[in-house]
Amino acid sequence: MTSASLALTGCLSSGAGGNDDSIQIGISLPLTGDFSEPGKGVRRGYEAWADYVNSRGGLLGRKVELTILDDQSNADRVAADYEKLINQDGADLVFGPFSTRLVIPAAQVAKDYGFLFVEPAGAAGEVFNQGFDNLFYAAPAVAEDHYNHLAAAILAMPAGQRPKTAAYAAMDDPFAQGTAYGLKGKLEAGGIRTVVDEVYPPNTTDFGSIAAKIADSRADLVVGGTQYQDAVNLILALRQLGYQPAMAAFSTAPTNPEFAKAIGEQTEGILSPTGYTPDANFPSNKEFVEHYTWMFNSPPNEDEANAWTTGQVVAAAVQAVGCADPAPDCQRRLIDWLHHNEVDTVVGKLSWDATGKPRGAHLIQQYVGGRIRIVLPAETKEADLVHPKPAW
Amino acid sequence: MTGSLLLQSLVLGVLLGGLYALLAAGLTLYFGVMRVVMLAHSAFLILAAYLAWFFNVQTGLDPLLSLLVTVPLFFAVGVLMQRLLISRLRPATLTMMSVLLTFAIALVIEGALGLVFSGTHRRIQLPYSGADIRFFGASVPVVKLIAFGLAAVSLASLYVLLKKTRFGQALRATIQHRDAAQLVGINTGRIAGYGFGLGLATAAIGGTALALDSTIYPSLHWHWIGPLMAIIVVGGLGSVPGAAIAAMVLGLGQSLLQLPLGTTWAQTVFYVALFATLLLHPQGFFGGRLAQRF
């Protein structure tokens, strides 16, 4: 591998990239296939960021131009795409794709070429134990830390109010399971007993039996390590069995605008970690929401925000270091700068450990009075945590 | 494991089995009548589910009313599909080529759904979607009960249709021995078209039943085709009662095995049953003598 990358680096320094006026940014995204919905969201976020930067004179006085390829949600293809972007298309910089499964092979290619690799969607723990020193996740927290504020709030409750038992149901997916197990570990350490621990495959269509186990356990707290459709199906299956927990938390689904349409009025009190809210008062967020809404006629979601954040993180490094070209020296300086600095973004201040893991936690949102409100942590909350939750 | 959990799982298993029976009925019919492996059946289920959802969103009426349109529509589409596409395949390679043809149709339906309704996950929001009826301490979800009722009525009607009507006799004759049926004056081509239409009409009902209690998205059909194929093989290809019994056994099995084994292993019950059937009793455990000829 080393000799191959040396040979390729040789190609690069004499290659097409870096000498013209614009900054070429190479990206591969799942625009078709399993991850096409979030993939398209990430594309909108990247396009909005590039448009915004160009409307303000570009980066280092140079226009940014995006080259976006479709990897069809395919891990083999994503690697070939980044090879092509770096090697043939002369990309000066690369941005990451969507989904852990695509981020890992893409990051490996970027690493082989010595490229900085900032990505909007690698929340699972396994992204950070592959030995990538060029990777940075442009979001507040990895999956295991999503529920940290909730764990702290539960453990701080007076004994009379604190849930005593918890039921966990998680999809067999590194991200979804990571969120639930992050909370499980902390609550178990705090003495909250686990009474159900179910893992189900992504193609599960029937949630009746899982719901039956949870309902039978009468757990005070139910935690779903979920994506979208499984959370909705599980919540309805739990309601159909007449189960009323004092607290219910599900990852991903409640942040989706379709969620309330699917569940109806019984969303009240449901908790969820979220990496982004358009209402957040971080300094650059207002411009982002305005520019994005102007371009796409609707406010941005988390995928779009993470893409924009990726742009912000790379731009901060480029401006600080003063270069944006594929030469190993420039890329190394960009990587080093991010390892030692903090960046102000639309999801708050971001800094990373040596593996590229962000040092933060997600906000915790809750449906209160039919609206999504941030309830934790105390310093950014828009409403008080409602506990116990109203019947669903 | 408590007694109430066992009873609850039993109730859910029976309801699930009923739904599986309805979803699989059409598949076994196509194979019985024409030796067609219809990979697009579950795609038609999802299409019907989308139509039920769209009907509900547009009119605000109960999605069950969409059946008045989708059942005749799907019947007509089935007849046309058989007459225009399936009947043109060469008899010698029919089974194999039907796999390719219906695979393509499934892809077309999936793509069209994505194009028209986008990949966004949809769910029909019903006033009774979270309601339940108590039964000896177990909960019987109302939507699952409705789906079960639809399955029971549809399968009973199908059974009566096949057993008691002249068309049913002609269809069964076509299933049992096509050449002999032709000799006694049955227009087997037309009967096959109607048989295919009947299969797709069950997909309209099944898809609507599915939409009552599932989140739907264009690629969902791939999750269904495997278990449904397993059901019709275990039940005996071409046998509607066989498919119904196999669906009930496997649905109950899945629901009960989930208690000791968890969801992942419980789902493998379909494939274990499929392997066991092919190994021990290739013509299926609960029905048709058909498979012996193949």
XYZ file of C-alpha atoms in Angstrom:
686
model
C 0.000 0.000 0.000
C 2.793 2.426 0.882
C 4.520 2.127 -2.486
C 1.186 2.489 -4.244
C 0.350 5.656 -2.384
C 3.808 7.084 -3.008
C 3.417 6.469 -6.720
C -0.003 8.055 -6.678
C 1.212 11.018 -4.675
C 3.805 11.473 -7.378
C 1.014 11.663 -9.921
C -0.817 14.165 -7.816
C 1.900 16.749 -7.434
C 2.226 16.987 -11.200
C -1.533 16.517 -11.705
C -4.331 18.799 -12.680
C -5.516 19.961 -9.262
C -4.513 23.071 -7.399
C -3.222 25.370 -10.101
C -6.432 26.869 -11.468
C -8.487 29.614 -9.872
C -11.222 27.613 -8.192
C -11.033 25.169 -5.293
C -12.279 21.777 -6.488
C -14.071 19.783 -3.789
C -14.726 16.097 -4.507
C -17.684 14.349 -2.887
C -19.399 10.989 -3.332
C -22.923 10.632 -1.968
C -25.599 7.916 -1.894
C -28.034 9.671 -4.224
C -29.749 6.403 -5.093
C -30.184 3.174 -3.104
C -30.785 2.611 0.606
C -29.438 5.927 1.879
C -30.726 8.117 -0.928
C -33.051 10.211 1.245
C -30.396 11.385 3.728
C -27.875 11.400 0.854
C -29.923 13.987 -0.994
C -30.262 16.013 2.221
C -26.476 16.063 2.580
C -26.151 17.162 -1.050
C -28.513 20.098 -0.432
C -26.459 21.056 2.620
C -23.193 20.969 0.637
C -24.710 22.932 -2.246
C -26.125 25.566 0.089
C -22.732 25.922 1.798
C -20.851 26.279 -1.521
C -23.356 28.835 -2.767
C -23.068 30.810 0.469
C -19.274 30.772 0.433
C -19.145 31.828 -3.229
C -21.633 34.642 -2.623
C -19.113 35.996 -0.096
C -16.078 35.865 -2.342
C -15.102 32.200 -1.956
C -12.334 30.630 0.113
C -8.898 32.309 0.083
C -10.386 34.466 -2.672
C -11.036 31.402 -4.840
C -14.458 30.106 -5.874
C -15.401 26.658 -4.546
C -16.729 24.099 -7.014
C -18.301 20.811 -5.970
C -17.955 17.584 -7.966
C -20.610 15.206 -6.610
C -20.696 11.534 -7.695
C -23.421 8.970 -6.908
C -22.135 5.863 -5.123
C -25.588 4.192 -5.102
C -25.201 3.487 -1.350
C -22.563 0.943 -2.310
C -19.386 0.605 -0.225
C -17.270 -0.680 -3.120
C -18.365 2.126 -5.330
C -17.714 4.848 -2.783
C -14.043 3.844 -2.570
C -13.703 3.885 -6.361
C -15.406 7.292 -6.443
C -12.896 8.869 -4.062
C -10.012 7.276 -5.983
C -11.363 8.934 -9.104
C -12.039 12.282 -7.447
C -8.530 12.525 -6.024
C -6.586 10.817 -8.764
C -8.316 11.802 -12.016
C -10.594 14.744 -11.293
C -7.885 16.667 -9.463
C -9.845 17.435 -6.304
C -8.144 19.961 -4.017
C -10.213 18.825 -1.042
C -12.703 16.052 -0.326
C -15.823 16.017 1.870
C -17.251 12.795 3.325
C -20.312 10.783 2.195
C -23.364 9.779 4.242
C -23.601 6.673 6.515
C -21.023 4.848 8.585
C -20.930 2.028 6.047
C -19.742 4.414 3.329
C -17.611 6.684 5.516
C -15.168 3.930 6.502
C -14.130 2.814 2.976
C -14.090 6.445 1.791
C -11.885 7.546 4.700
C -9.453 4.724 3.918
C -8.951 6.048 0.376
C -8.511 9.607 1.659
C -5.964 8.349 4.180
C -3.989 6.475 1.514
C -3.627 9.741 -0.404
C -2.919 11.798 2.729
C -6.120 13.826 2.357
C -8.017 15.570 5.137
C -11.391 13.814 5.549
C -14.171 15.698 7.327
C -17.464 13.783 7.227
C -21.088 14.534 8.109
C -22.366 11.079 9.037
C -20.132 8.631 10.868
C -21.754 8.468 14.282
C -20.997 4.798 15.022
C -18.086 3.939 17.305
C -16.369 1.725 14.731
C -15.532 4.761 12.562
C -13.124 5.889 15.258
C -11.271 2.667 15.982
C -9.936 2.162 12.448
C -6.833 4.239 13.082
C -7.782 7.184 10.868
C -5.742 10.246 11.852
C -7.164 12.295 8.947
C -10.848 11.896 9.874
C -13.081 14.373 11.712
C -16.788 13.895 12.385
C -18.587 17.225 11.850
C -21.336 16.831 14.462
C -21.609 17.321 18.219
C -21.326 13.684 19.332
C -20.910 10.034 18.356
C -23.824 7.603 18.793
C -22.752 6.374 22.249
C -22.822 9.937 23.586
C -26.149 11.013 22.072
C -28.120 10.412 25.257
C -25.491 11.734 27.703
C -27.552 14.723 28.833
C -30.572 12.481 29.394
C -28.527 9.968 31.394
C -27.219 12.770 33.610
C -30.707 14.198 34.103
C -32.198 10.802 35.016
C -29.431 9.966 37.468
C -29.833 13.399 39.096
C -33.548 12.843 39.776
C -34.704 12.327 43.358
C -35.104 8.631 44.195
C -38.920 8.853 44.242
C -39.158 10.100 40.648
C -36.264 8.268 39.078
C -37.154 5.302 36.828
C -36.175 2.000 38.481
C -36.380 -0.279 35.459
C -35.632 0.206 31.788
C -36.456 -1.720 28.583
C -34.197 -1.399 25.537
C -35.002 -2.335 21.940
C -32.382 -1.620 19.314
C -31.955 -2.221 15.624
C -28.930 -4.368 14.735
C -27.130 -1.373 13.250
C -23.982 0.239 14.633
C -25.526 3.684 14.864
C -28.973 2.804 16.222
C -27.683 0.261 18.694
C -24.863 2.592 19.732
C -27.303 5.279 20.870
C -29.352 2.910 23.060
C -26.354 1.099 24.522
C -24.603 4.354 25.360
C -27.552 5.220 27.600
C -27.905 1.634 28.870
C -24.321 1.539 30.104
C -24.690 4.779 32.039
C -28.069 3.925 33.564
C -26.986 0.433 34.602
C -23.944 1.930 36.293
C -26.350 4.266 38.120
C -28.434 1.335 39.397
C -31.330 1.372 36.927
C -32.178 -2.244 36.213
C -32.441 -3.505 32.614
C -35.562 -5.682 32.286
C -35.699 -6.107 28.497
C -32.790 -5.983 26.041
C -33.941 -6.794 22.501
C -31.938 -6.474 19.302
C -33.786 -6.882 16.003
C -32.550 -7.051 12.395
C -33.115 -4.047 10.082
C -35.636 -5.974 7.966
C -37.988 -6.658 10.899
C -41.575 -6.042 9.818
C -43.445 -7.221 12.911
C -42.929 -5.412 16.207
C -45.841 -7.027 18.075
C -43.688 -9.586 19.885
C -40.998 -7.099 20.918
C -43.716 -4.771 22.191
C -45.303 -7.667 24.092
C -42.047 -8.320 25.951
C -41.617 -4.649 26.832
C -45.252 -4.219 27.886
C -45.053 -7.337 30.033
C -41.946 -6.011 31.813
C -43.819 -2.798 32.775
C -40.507 -0.948 32.585
C -40.581 2.659 33.831
C -38.415 3.770 30.928
C -38.423 2.504 27.336
C -35.462 3.289 25.089
C -35.468 2.688 21.335
C -32.156 2.500 19.496
C -33.997 3.151 16.275
C -34.032 4.531 12.760
C -37.283 5.833 11.352
C -39.764 3.134 10.387
C -38.898 0.762 13.224
C -39.411 3.480 15.843
C -42.836 4.354 14.446
C -43.878 0.691 14.195
C -42.595 -0.071 17.693
C -44.290 2.934 19.317
C -47.631 2.001 17.770
C -47.209 -1.646 18.755
C -46.518 -0.536 22.356
C -49.597 1.678 22.359
C -51.722 -1.157 20.998
C -50.788 -3.231 24.048
C -51.802 -0.477 26.449
C -48.269 0.028 27.809
C -47.716 3.416 29.473
C -44.094 4.082 30.476
C -43.147 7.045 32.659
C -40.463 7.973 30.132
C -39.929 7.062 26.457
C -36.884 7.915 24.354
C -36.280 6.991 20.704
C -33.380 7.986 18.489
C -33.746 9.412 14.951
C -37.489 9.110 14.248
C -38.850 11.906 16.482
C -36.559 14.417 14.763
C -38.153 13.563 11.388
C -40.928 15.907 10.198
C -42.997 12.855 9.149
C -43.011 11.521 12.718
C -46.000 13.465 14.016
C -47.939 12.668 10.845
C -47.316 8.969 11.411
C -47.983 8.797 15.142
C -50.794 11.326 15.398
C -51.366 13.357 18.529
C -49.786 10.802 20.840
C -46.242 12.146 20.436
C -46.542 14.096 23.681
C -43.597 13.587 26.011
C -41.503 11.453 23.621
C -37.784 12.222 23.999
C -35.061 12.101 21.392
C -31.437 13.161 21.031
C -30.857 15.658 18.247
C -27.674 17.045 16.803
C -29.318 20.106 15.348
C -32.236 22.480 15.625
C -32.867 25.449 13.298
C -33.797 27.454 16.417
C -30.364 27.059 18.063
C -28.695 30.379 18.813
C -25.153 29.453 17.737
C -23.592 32.456 15.962
C -23.584 31.195 12.347
C -26.855 29.268 12.556
C -29.117 32.181 11.670
C -27.277 32.845 8.376
C -27.350 29.122 7.597
C -31.119 28.795 8.167
C -31.795 31.968 6.156
C -29.565 31.030 3.245
C -30.791 27.445 3.149
C -34.459 28.420 3.390
C -33.943 30.973 0.624
C -32.408 28.301 -1.631
C -34.725 25.368 -0.887
C -37.935 26.928 0.460
C -37.887 24.923 3.678
C -35.768 25.031 6.842
C -32.811 22.617 7.058
C -32.825 19.299 8.950
C -29.974 17.519 10.676
C -28.482 15.983 7.491
C -28.298 19.366 5.784
C -26.858 20.941 8.932
C -24.139 18.296 9.233
C -23.182 18.858 5.592
C -22.979 22.615 6.134
C -20.961 21.977 9.303
C -18.518 19.857 7.283
C -18.042 22.832 4.969
C -17.526 25.162 7.916
C -14.945 22.883 9.537
C -12.890 22.487 6.351
C -13.176 26.211 5.574
C -11.926 27.120 9.054
C -8.839 24.937 8.576
C -8.223 26.254 5.050
C -8.405 29.869 6.202
C -6.200 29.264 9.235
C -3.523 27.368 7.309
C -3.829 29.387 4.089
C -3.773 26.546 1.573
C -6.245 24.323 -0.271
C -4.463 21.948 -2.615
C -3.845 18.201 -2.833
C -0.141 18.425 -1.955
C 0.611 16.194 1.071
C 2.177 19.101 2.922
C -0.964 21.254 2.672
C -3.299 18.377 3.616
C -1.073 17.491 6.596
C -1.190 21.080 7.861
C -5.002 21.135 7.542
C -5.255 17.878 9.502
C -2.854 19.075 12.204
C -4.691 22.359 12.581
C -8.024 20.599 13.224
C -6.424 18.302 15.789
C -5.373 21.316 17.850
C -8.191 23.833 17.389
C -11.854 24.434 18.009
C -14.308 25.451 15.249
C -17.479 27.497 15.637
C -20.285 25.852 13.654
C -24.070 25.783 13.273
C -24.156 22.884 15.755
C -21.972 24.659 18.326
C -18.242 24.699 19.032
C -16.568 21.514 17.808
C -13.257 19.985 18.815
C -11.980 16.442 18.329
C -9.862 13.804 20.039
C -7.002 12.026 18.253
C -9.400 9.575 16.525
C -11.610 12.342 15.105
C -14.375 11.804 17.644
C -16.117 15.058 18.576
C -16.032 15.989 22.260
C -19.695 16.737 22.913
C -23.205 15.392 23.478
C -26.475 15.836 21.662
C -29.280 18.104 22.710
C -32.316 16.277 24.079
C -35.651 17.259 22.582
C -39.159 16.444 23.749
C -42.644 16.904 22.304
C -44.202 19.459 24.650
C -47.629 20.881 23.860
C -47.455 19.392 20.366
C -44.154 21.128 19.541
C -40.573 19.952 19.540
C -38.696 21.702 22.341
C -35.119 21.341 23.527
C -35.306 20.268 27.199
C -31.682 19.338 27.985
C -29.028 20.472 28.772
C -30.165 23.250 31.104
C -28.106 25.983 29.392
C -29.772 25.598 25.974
C -33.238 24.399 27.001
C -36.404 25.924 25.522
C -38.798 24.140 27.903
C -38.695 22.058 31.087
C -38.462 18.274 30.848
C -41.946 16.778 31.250
C -41.778 13.753 33.564
C -43.629 11.466 33.843
C -44.751 11.653 30.256
C -48.462 11.995 29.421
C -50.263 8.827 28.298
C -49.903 7.936 24.616
C -41.666 -15.883 31.158
C -45.096 -15.088 32.574
C -48.380 -16.722 31.539
C -49.800 -13.395 30.415
C -46.841 -12.818 28.092
C -47.347 -16.289 26.610
C -51.043 -15.608 26.019
C -50.237 -12.206 24.544
C -47.685 -13.723 22.151
C -50.183 -16.418 21.189
C -52.812 -13.797 20.341
C -50.316 -11.724 18.335
C -49.025 -14.855 16.601
C -52.506 -15.872 15.426
C -53.169 -12.348 14.110
C -49.791 -12.314 12.361
C -50.423 -15.739 10.853
C -53.704 -14.532 9.409
C -51.994 -11.581 7.751
C -49.237 -13.835 6.356
C -51.914 -16.172 4.941
C -53.598 -13.331 3.114
C -50.305 -11.991 1.763
C -49.197 -15.430 0.534
C -52.498 -16.594 -0.990
C -51.951 -14.890 -4.342
C -48.418 -16.232 -4.679
C -49.470 -19.844 -4.363
C -52.338 -19.272 -6.810
C -50.042 -17.969 -9.568
C -47.777 -20.928 -9.199
C -50.679 -23.341 -9.047
C -52.349 -22.026 -12.185
C -49.389 -21.184 -14.342
C -46.112 -22.293 -12.736
C -45.263 -18.627 -12.511
C -42.866 -17.571 -9.756
C -44.272 -14.119 -9.160
C -41.529 -12.080 -7.522
C -43.556 -8.902 -8.047
C -46.364 -10.034 -5.726
C -44.962 -8.228 -2.708
C -44.275 -5.145 -4.850
C -47.985 -5.141 -5.744
C -48.760 -5.451 -2.010
C -46.745 -2.312 -1.364
C -48.360 -0.591 -4.363
C -51.802 -1.350 -2.884
C -50.588 -0.086 0.489
C -49.486 3.192 -1.134
C -52.823 3.529 -2.925
C -54.640 3.012 0.400
C -52.411 5.631 2.038
C -52.875 8.069 -0.865
C -56.647 7.537 -0.826
C -56.701 8.263 2.926
C -54.546 11.389 2.586
C -56.603 12.764 -0.320
C -60.106 12.015 0.925
C -59.698 11.649 4.691
C -61.871 8.524 4.448
C -61.049 5.124 5.930
C -58.396 3.379 3.793
C -60.544 0.227 3.677
C -62.851 2.046 1.275
C -60.009 2.183 -1.261
C -60.617 -1.552 -1.765
C -63.677 -0.687 -3.844
C -61.295 0.709 -6.442
C -58.103 -1.293 -5.950
C -59.602 -4.812 -5.979
C -61.210 -4.514 -9.462
C -58.229 -2.485 -10.671
C -55.701 -5.092 -9.550
C -57.870 -7.882 -10.986
C -57.851 -6.139 -14.361
C -54.118 -5.480 -14.180
C -53.557 -9.155 -13.343
C -55.596 -10.363 -16.312
C -53.792 -7.961 -18.640
C -50.401 -8.894 -17.249
C -51.073 -12.584 -17.805
C -52.539 -12.127 -21.291
C -49.978 -9.615 -22.546
C -46.759 -10.686 -20.841
C -46.783 -14.029 -19.042
C -48.644 -15.964 -21.765
C -45.980 -14.979 -24.275
C -43.243 -16.815 -22.406
C -42.324 -20.190 -23.874
C -43.853 -23.058 -21.860
C -40.543 -24.928 -21.666
C -38.799 -22.108 -19.820
C -41.867 -20.480 -18.256
C -40.936 -20.918 -14.599
C -37.419 -19.596 -14.995
C -38.292 -16.747 -17.345
C -41.205 -15.686 -15.131
C -38.675 -15.087 -12.346
C -36.797 -12.631 -14.568
C -39.932 -10.996 -15.930
C -41.603 -10.485 -12.553
C -38.313 -9.362 -10.998
C -38.253 -6.603 -13.606
C -41.868 -5.716 -12.871
C -41.049 -5.484 -9.145
C -38.195 -3.075 -9.932
C -40.468 -0.970 -12.137
C -43.106 -0.720 -9.390
C -40.486 0.152 -6.777
C -38.979 2.812 -9.028
C -42.361 4.275 -9.917
C -43.377 4.465 -6.244
C -40.139 6.257 -5.443
C -40.642 8.659 -8.328
C -44.253 9.504 -7.512
C -44.295 9.369 -3.706
C -40.513 9.790 -2.992
C -38.588 7.505 -0.664
C -40.099 9.128 2.425
C -41.607 6.591 4.828
C -45.396 6.835 5.061
C -47.963 5.620 7.501
C -51.719 5.897 7.548
C -52.801 7.698 10.657
C -55.999 6.101 11.908
C -58.049 7.190 14.924
C -57.958 3.568 16.086
C -54.317 2.772 15.276
C -53.362 2.512 18.973
C -56.650 1.022 20.224
C -56.999 -2.445 21.698
C -59.633 -4.837 22.991
C -58.931 -6.765 26.205
C -59.172 -10.550 25.980
C -58.476 -12.592 29.145
C -55.858 -10.054 30.156
C -54.198 -9.932 26.720
C -54.517 -6.989 24.337
C -55.943 -7.519 20.877
C -54.883 -4.532 18.723
C -57.875 -3.286 16.734
C -55.953 -2.705 13.483
C -54.429 -6.176 13.603
C -57.882 -7.624 14.254
C -59.259 -5.793 11.209
C -56.392 -7.115 9.084
C -57.096 -10.604 10.405
C -60.793 -10.177 9.593
C -59.936 -9.100 6.040
C -57.719 -12.164 5.683
C -60.411 -14.513 7.000
C -63.134 -13.101 4.749
C -60.879 -13.018 1.658
C -59.552 -16.532 2.108
C -63.010 -17.939 2.852
C -64.368 -16.222 -0.281
C -61.469 -17.522 -2.315
C -62.094 -21.027 -1.008
C -65.816 -20.882 -1.822
C -65.052 -19.425 -5.239
C -62.621 -22.237 -6.035
C -64.799 -25.025 -4.654
C -68.361 -24.014 -5.483
C -68.409 -22.078 -8.747
C -68.026 -23.186 -12.336
C -65.139 -20.775 -12.710
C -63.552 -22.332 -9.639
C -63.936 -25.805 -11.071
C -62.430 -24.669 -14.348
C -59.555 -23.008 -12.498
C -58.912 -26.084 -10.404
C -59.080 -28.249 -13.499
C -56.529 -25.955 -15.130
C -54.315 -26.228 -12.057
C -54.584 -30.017 -11.898
C -54.133 -30.891 -15.546
C -54.070 -28.194 -18.159
C -54.257 -30.501 -21.194
C -57.182 -32.491 -19.800
C -58.992 -29.261 -18.945
C -58.552 -28.144 -22.538
C -59.904 -31.463 -23.794
C -63.172 -30.986 -21.870
C -63.604 -27.573 -23.453
C -62.173 -25.210 -20.858
C -60.546 -22.117 -22.340
C -57.453 -22.521 -20.181
C -55.831 -19.359 -21.527
C -58.702 -17.201 -20.371
C -59.021 -19.095 -17.073
C -55.304 -18.591 -16.436
C -55.779 -14.859 -17.014
C -58.603 -14.763 -14.479
C -56.563 -16.839 -12.043
C -53.739 -14.355 -12.276
C -56.201 -11.497 -11.817
C -57.581 -13.211 -8.744
C -54.081 -13.482 -7.310
C -53.459 -9.779 -7.822
C -56.864 -8.945 -6.329
C -55.717 -10.672 -3.115
C -52.612 -8.473 -3.260
C -54.878 -5.407 -3.254
C -56.591 -6.630 -0.077
C -53.348 -7.802 1.520
C -51.569 -4.526 0.792
C -54.400 -2.528 2.296
C -54.401 -4.751 5.396
C -50.636 -4.256 5.636
C -50.951 -0.472 5.325
C -53.250 -0.303 8.360
C -50.409 -1.198 10.710
C -47.106 -0.687 8.914
C -44.835 2.104 7.897
C -44.412 1.778 4.137
C -41.632 2.756 1.718
C -40.898 1.733 -1.877
C -38.249 -0.925 -1.164
C -40.239 -2.608 1.641
C -41.324 -5.430 -0.666
C -37.872 -7.057 -0.562
C -38.391 -7.713 3.170
C -41.601 -9.612 2.423
C -40.878 -11.751 -0.630
C -38.540 -14.184 1.220
C -40.915 -15.145 4.046
C -43.879 -15.326 1.638
C -42.003 -17.646 -0.721
C -41.077 -19.823 2.256
C -44.742 -19.997 3.297
C -45.978 -21.203 -0.095
C -43.238 -23.821 -0.399
C -43.928 -25.173 3.099
C -47.663 -25.083 2.379
C -47.338 -26.875 -0.942
C -47.138 -24.818 -4.134
C -50.554 -24.148 -5.584
C -52.565 -24.991 -2.466
C -54.456 -22.049 -0.924
C -55.459 -23.956 2.241
C -51.851 -25.215 2.472
C -50.508 -21.677 2.297
C -53.014 -20.576 4.946
C -52.050 -23.367 7.359
C -48.316 -22.841 6.751
C -48.747 -19.097 7.294
C -50.522 -19.710 10.585
C -47.937 -22.235 11.801
C -44.996 -20.015 10.833
C -46.606 -16.794 12.137
C -47.346 -18.435 15.483
C -43.914 -20.051 15.494
C -42.198 -16.731 14.882
C -44.209 -15.004 17.595
C -43.633 -17.707 20.228
C -39.983 -18.423 19.374
C -39.266 -14.761 19.874
C -39.781 -15.181 23.620
C -36.848 -17.524 24.257
C -34.718 -16.766 21.183
C -35.122 -13.063 20.396
C -36.148 -11.432 17.135
C -33.158 -12.289 14.969
C -33.341 -16.050 15.509
C -37.146 -16.115 15.488
C -37.096 -14.688 11.960
C -35.003 -17.569 10.723
C -37.973 -19.892 11.344
C -39.065 -19.237 7.747
C -35.792 -20.339 6.253
C -35.365 -23.311 8.575
C -38.864 -24.421 7.576
C -38.020 -23.855 3.903
C -34.859 -26.002 4.100
C -36.630 -28.694 6.097
C -39.450 -28.823 3.556
C -37.144 -29.071 0.564
C -35.106 -31.749 2.325
C -37.875 -33.893 3.797
C -41.086 -33.229 1.909
C -40.413 -31.210 -1.259
C -44.063 -31.156 -2.290
C -44.941 -29.151 0.836
C -46.369 -30.221 4.171
C -49.935 -28.984 4.021
C -51.188 -29.137 0.475
C -50.867 -29.753 -3.195
C -49.534 -32.795 -4.908
C -48.411 -30.414 -7.600
C -44.798 -30.101 -6.723
C -44.259 -33.824 -7.195
C -44.512 -33.287 -10.906
C -41.702 -30.781 -10.921
